[in-house]
PDB file of C-alpha atoms in Angstrom:
ATOM      1  CA  UNK A 204     132.325  94.836 127.762  1.00 55.00           C
ATOM      2  CA  UNK A 205     130.958  92.272 130.174  1.00 58.00           C
ATOM      3  CA  UNK A 206     130.303  88.675 129.223  1.00 62.00           C
ATOM      4  CA  UNK A 207     126.589  89.147 129.862  1.00 73.00           C
ATOM      5  CA  UNK A 208     124.485  89.587 126.747  1.00 82.00           C
ATOM      6  CA  UNK A 209     123.225  93.117 126.254  1.00 88.00           C
ATOM      7  CA  UNK A 210     119.460  93.242 126.663  1.00 92.00           C
ATOM      8  CA  UNK A 211     117.612  94.886 123.784  1.00 91.00           C
ATOM      9  CA  UNK A 212     116.174  98.252 124.748  1.00 89.00           C
ATOM     10  CA  UNK A 213     115.020  99.687 121.376  1.00 90.00           C
ATOM     11  CA  UNK A 214     111.317  99.162 120.633  1.00 88.00           C
ATOM     12  CA  UNK A 215     111.200  99.884 116.892  1.00 84.00           C
ATOM     13  CA  UNK A 216     112.450 102.126 114.115  1.00 86.00           C
ATOM     14  CA  UNK A 217     110.333 105.267 114.143  1.00 88.00           C
ATOM     15  CA  UNK A 218     111.088 106.708 110.726  1.00 91.00           C
ATOM     16  CA  UNK A 219     112.955 106.337 107.470  1.00 94.00           C
ATOM     17  CA  UNK A 220     114.516 109.483 105.971  1.00 96.00           C
ATOM     18  CA  UNK A 221     114.914 109.427 102.191  1.00 98.00           C
ATOM     19  CA  UNK A 222     117.268 112.073 100.763  1.00 98.00           C
ATOM     20  CA  UNK A 223     115.874 114.128  97.883  1.00 98.00           C
ATOM     21  CA  UNK A 224     117.130 116.843  95.536  1.00 98.00           C
ATOM     22  CA  UNK A 225     114.092 119.134  95.804  1.00 98.00           C
ATOM     23  CA  UNK A 226     111.639 118.739  98.683  1.00 98.00           C
ATOM     24  CA  UNK A 227     108.574 120.333  97.064  1.00 97.00           C
ATOM     25  CA  UNK A 228     108.919 118.394  93.780  1.00 98.00           C
ATOM     26  CA  UNK A 229     109.520 115.132  95.662  1.00 98.00           C
ATOM     27  CA  UNK A 230     106.639 115.742  98.039  1.00 97.00           C
ATOM     28  CA  UNK A 231     104.273 116.355  95.123  1.00 97.00           C
ATOM     29  CA  UNK A 232     105.558 113.212  93.332  1.00 98.00           C
ATOM     30  CA  UNK A 233     105.079 110.881  96.318  1.00 98.00           C
ATOM     31  CA  UNK A 234     101.644 112.326  97.031  1.00 97.00           C
ATOM     32  CA  UNK A 235     100.543 112.058  93.391  1.00 97.00           C
ATOM     33  CA  UNK A 236     102.008 108.618  92.648  1.00 97.00           C
ATOM     34  CA  UNK A 237     101.260 106.895  95.969  1.00 97.00           C
ATOM     35  CA  UNK A 238      98.489 109.027  97.476  1.00 96.00           C
ATOM     36  CA  UNK A 239     100.429 109.553 100.719  1.00 96.00           C
ATOM     37  CA  UNK A 240      98.993 112.265 102.938  1.00 95.00           C
ATOM     38  CA  UNK A 241     101.145 115.001 104.424  1.00 97.00           C
ATOM     39  CA  UNK A 242     101.681 114.727 108.191  1.00 95.00           C
ATOM     40  CA  UNK A 243     104.028 117.701 108.607  1.00 96.00           C
ATOM     41  CA  UNK A 244     106.630 119.735 106.747  1.00 97.00           C
ATOM     42  CA  UNK A 245     109.178 122.473 107.181  1.00 97.00           C
ATOM     43  CA  UNK A 246     111.585 124.083 104.725  1.00 96.00           C
ATOM     44  CA  UNK A 247     113.946 121.064 104.681  1.00 97.00           C
ATOM     45  CA  UNK A 248     111.859 117.972 105.557  1.00 98.00           C
ATOM     46  CA  UNK A 249     108.372 116.515 105.226  1.00 98.00           C
ATOM     47  CA  UNK A 250     106.660 113.563 106.877  1.00 97.00           C
ATOM     48  CA  UNK A 251     104.229 111.494 104.833  1.00 97.00           C
ATOM     49  CA  UNK A 252     101.377 109.367 106.191  1.00 94.00           C
ATOM     50  CA  UNK A 253     101.574 105.730 105.153  1.00 93.00           C
ATOM     51  CA  UNK A 254     100.345 103.780 108.180  1.00 88.00           C
ATOM     52  CA  UNK A 255     100.194 104.141 111.964  1.00 86.00           C
ATOM     53  CA  UNK A 256     103.638 103.888 113.585  1.00 83.00           C
ATOM     54  CA  UNK A 257     105.366 104.225 110.207  1.00 86.00           C
ATOM     55  CA  UNK A 258     107.335 107.396 109.614  1.00 89.00           C
ATOM     56  CA  UNK A 259     108.348 108.080 106.013  1.00 96.00           C
ATOM     57  CA  UNK A 260     110.181 111.369 105.655  1.00 97.00           C
ATOM     58  CA  UNK A 261     111.728 113.177 102.720  1.00 98.00           C
ATOM     59  CA  UNK A 262     114.750 115.322 103.506  1.00 98.00           C
ATOM     60  CA  UNK A 263     116.278 117.818 101.076  1.00 98.00           C
ATOM     61  CA  UNK A 264     120.064 117.409 100.969  1.00 97.00           C
ATOM     62  CA  UNK A 265     122.346 120.116  99.504  1.00 95.00           C
ATOM     63  CA  UNK A 266     124.926 117.643  98.100  1.00 96.00           C
ATOM     64  CA  UNK A 267     122.284 115.104  97.069  1.00 97.00           C
ATOM     65  CA  UNK A 268     123.374 111.785  95.555  1.00 97.00           C
ATOM     66  CA  UNK A 269     120.643 109.240  94.703  1.00 97.00           C
ATOM     67  CA  UNK A 270     120.542 105.887  96.460  1.00 97.00           C
ATOM     68  CA  UNK A 271     120.838 103.808  93.312  1.00 97.00           C
ATOM     69  CA  UNK A 272     123.029 100.843  94.257  1.00 97.00           C
ATOM     70  CA  UNK A 273     120.625  99.243  96.755  1.00 96.00           C
ATOM     71  CA  UNK A 274     117.102  99.736  98.110  1.00 96.00           C
ATOM     72  CA  UNK A 275     117.163 101.256 101.607  1.00 96.00           C
ATOM     73  CA  UNK A 276     113.642 100.063 102.492  1.00 95.00           C
ATOM     74  CA  UNK A 277     110.551  98.253 101.173  1.00 96.00           C
ATOM     75  CA  UNK A 278     107.001  99.416 100.614  1.00 96.00           C
ATOM     76  CA  UNK A 279     104.671  96.518 101.513  1.00 96.00           C
ATOM     77  CA  UNK A 280     101.627  95.911  99.289  1.00 97.00           C
ATOM     78  CA  UNK A 281      98.901  93.275  99.016  1.00 97.00           C
ATOM     79  CA  UNK A 282      99.138  92.723  95.229  1.00 97.00           C
ATOM     80  CA  UNK A 283     102.575  93.334  93.748  1.00 97.00           C
ATOM     81  CA  UNK A 284     101.458  92.735  90.128  1.00 97.00           C
ATOM     82  CA  UNK A 285      98.646  95.278  90.348  1.00 98.00           C
ATOM     83  CA  UNK A 286     100.875  97.878  92.026  1.00 98.00           C
ATOM     84  CA  UNK A 287     103.664  97.393  89.478  1.00 98.00           C
ATOM     85  CA  UNK A 288     101.199  97.798  86.571  1.00 98.00           C
ATOM     86  CA  UNK A 289      99.698 100.893  88.187  1.00 97.00           C
ATOM     87  CA  UNK A 290     103.117 102.499  88.703  1.00 98.00           C
ATOM     88  CA  UNK A 291     104.184 101.626  85.164  1.00 98.00           C
ATOM     89  CA  UNK A 292     101.016 103.287  83.771  1.00 97.00           C
ATOM     90  CA  UNK A 293     101.952 106.377  85.819  1.00 96.00           C
ATOM     91  CA  UNK A 294     105.338 106.511  84.105  1.00 97.00           C
ATOM     92  CA  UNK A 295     107.373 105.262  87.079  1.00 98.00           C
ATOM     93  CA  UNK A 296     110.513 103.292  86.197  1.00 98.00           C
ATOM     94  CA  UNK A 297     110.011  99.747  87.558  1.00 98.00           C
ATOM     95  CA  UNK A 298     112.014  96.511  87.370  1.00 98.00           C
ATOM     96  CA  UNK A 299     110.632  93.118  86.453  1.00 98.00           C
ATOM     97  CA  UNK A 300     108.900  91.182  89.249  1.00 98.00           C
ATOM     98  CA  UNK A 301     111.222  88.806  91.060  1.00 95.00           C
ATOM     99  CA  UNK A 302     109.532  85.693  92.363  1.00 89.00           C
ATOM    100  CA  UNK A 303     110.428  83.953  95.572  1.00 90.00           C
ATOM    101  CA  UNK A 304     109.789  85.063  99.113  1.00 93.00           C
ATOM    102  CA  UNK A 305     108.795  87.780  99.105  1.00 95.00           C
ATOM    103  CA  UNK A 306     107.609  88.479  95.577  1.00 97.00           C
ATOM    104  CA  UNK A 307     109.006  91.935  94.743  1.00 97.00           C
ATOM    105  CA  UNK A 308     110.163  94.591  92.291  1.00 98.00           C
ATOM    106  CA  UNK A 309     112.125  97.813  92.501  1.00 98.00           C
ATOM    107  CA  UNK A 310     111.118 101.298  91.434  1.00 98.00           C
ATOM    108  CA  UNK A 311     113.111 104.452  90.841  1.00 98.00           C
ATOM    109  CA  UNK A 312     111.675 107.727  92.114  1.00 98.00           C
ATOM    110  CA  UNK A 313     112.056 111.107  90.396  1.00 97.00           C
ATOM    111  CA  UNK A 314     115.335 111.676  92.283  1.00 98.00           C
ATOM    112  CA  UNK A 315     116.886 108.416  91.057  1.00 98.00           C
ATOM    113  CA  UNK A 316     116.429 106.715  94.448  1.00 98.00           C
ATOM    114  CA  UNK A 317     115.649 102.996  94.338  1.00 98.00           C
ATOM    115  CA  UNK A 318     112.894 101.573  96.552  1.00 98.00           C
ATOM    116  CA  UNK A 319     111.658  97.968  96.741  1.00 98.00           C
ATOM    117  CA  UNK A 320     107.991  97.009  96.680  1.00 98.00           C
ATOM    118  CA  UNK A 321     107.226  93.649  98.277  1.00 98.00           C
ATOM    119  CA  UNK A 322     104.118  91.529  98.690  1.00 97.00           C
ATOM    120  CA  UNK A 323     103.547  90.110 102.175  1.00 91.00           C
TER     121      UNK A 323
END
């Protein structure tokens, strides 16, 4: 490798792929709990609409193991207390709010995957 610094050539991350046990059950859960619209789907994967230039995809994995030792990504919200209370009323498993920057909590989806929710 040369001594010159490599110039960045990647513009952004296009999509996050979250592994799930059952695509149809998971798709219904994310649509019901979060109100995400469906962008596309096939027999193994589905893309959900969150925001422009933000790909959130569920992918059914045959040897599925939940991501339960860390959170692979964050959902960004305007009011973390309101969102946590709303999710808790919907029966979603949520952690306590952690203060600091950013204020945040974790949730566990129906597959056992952990996801962080942060307020920016």
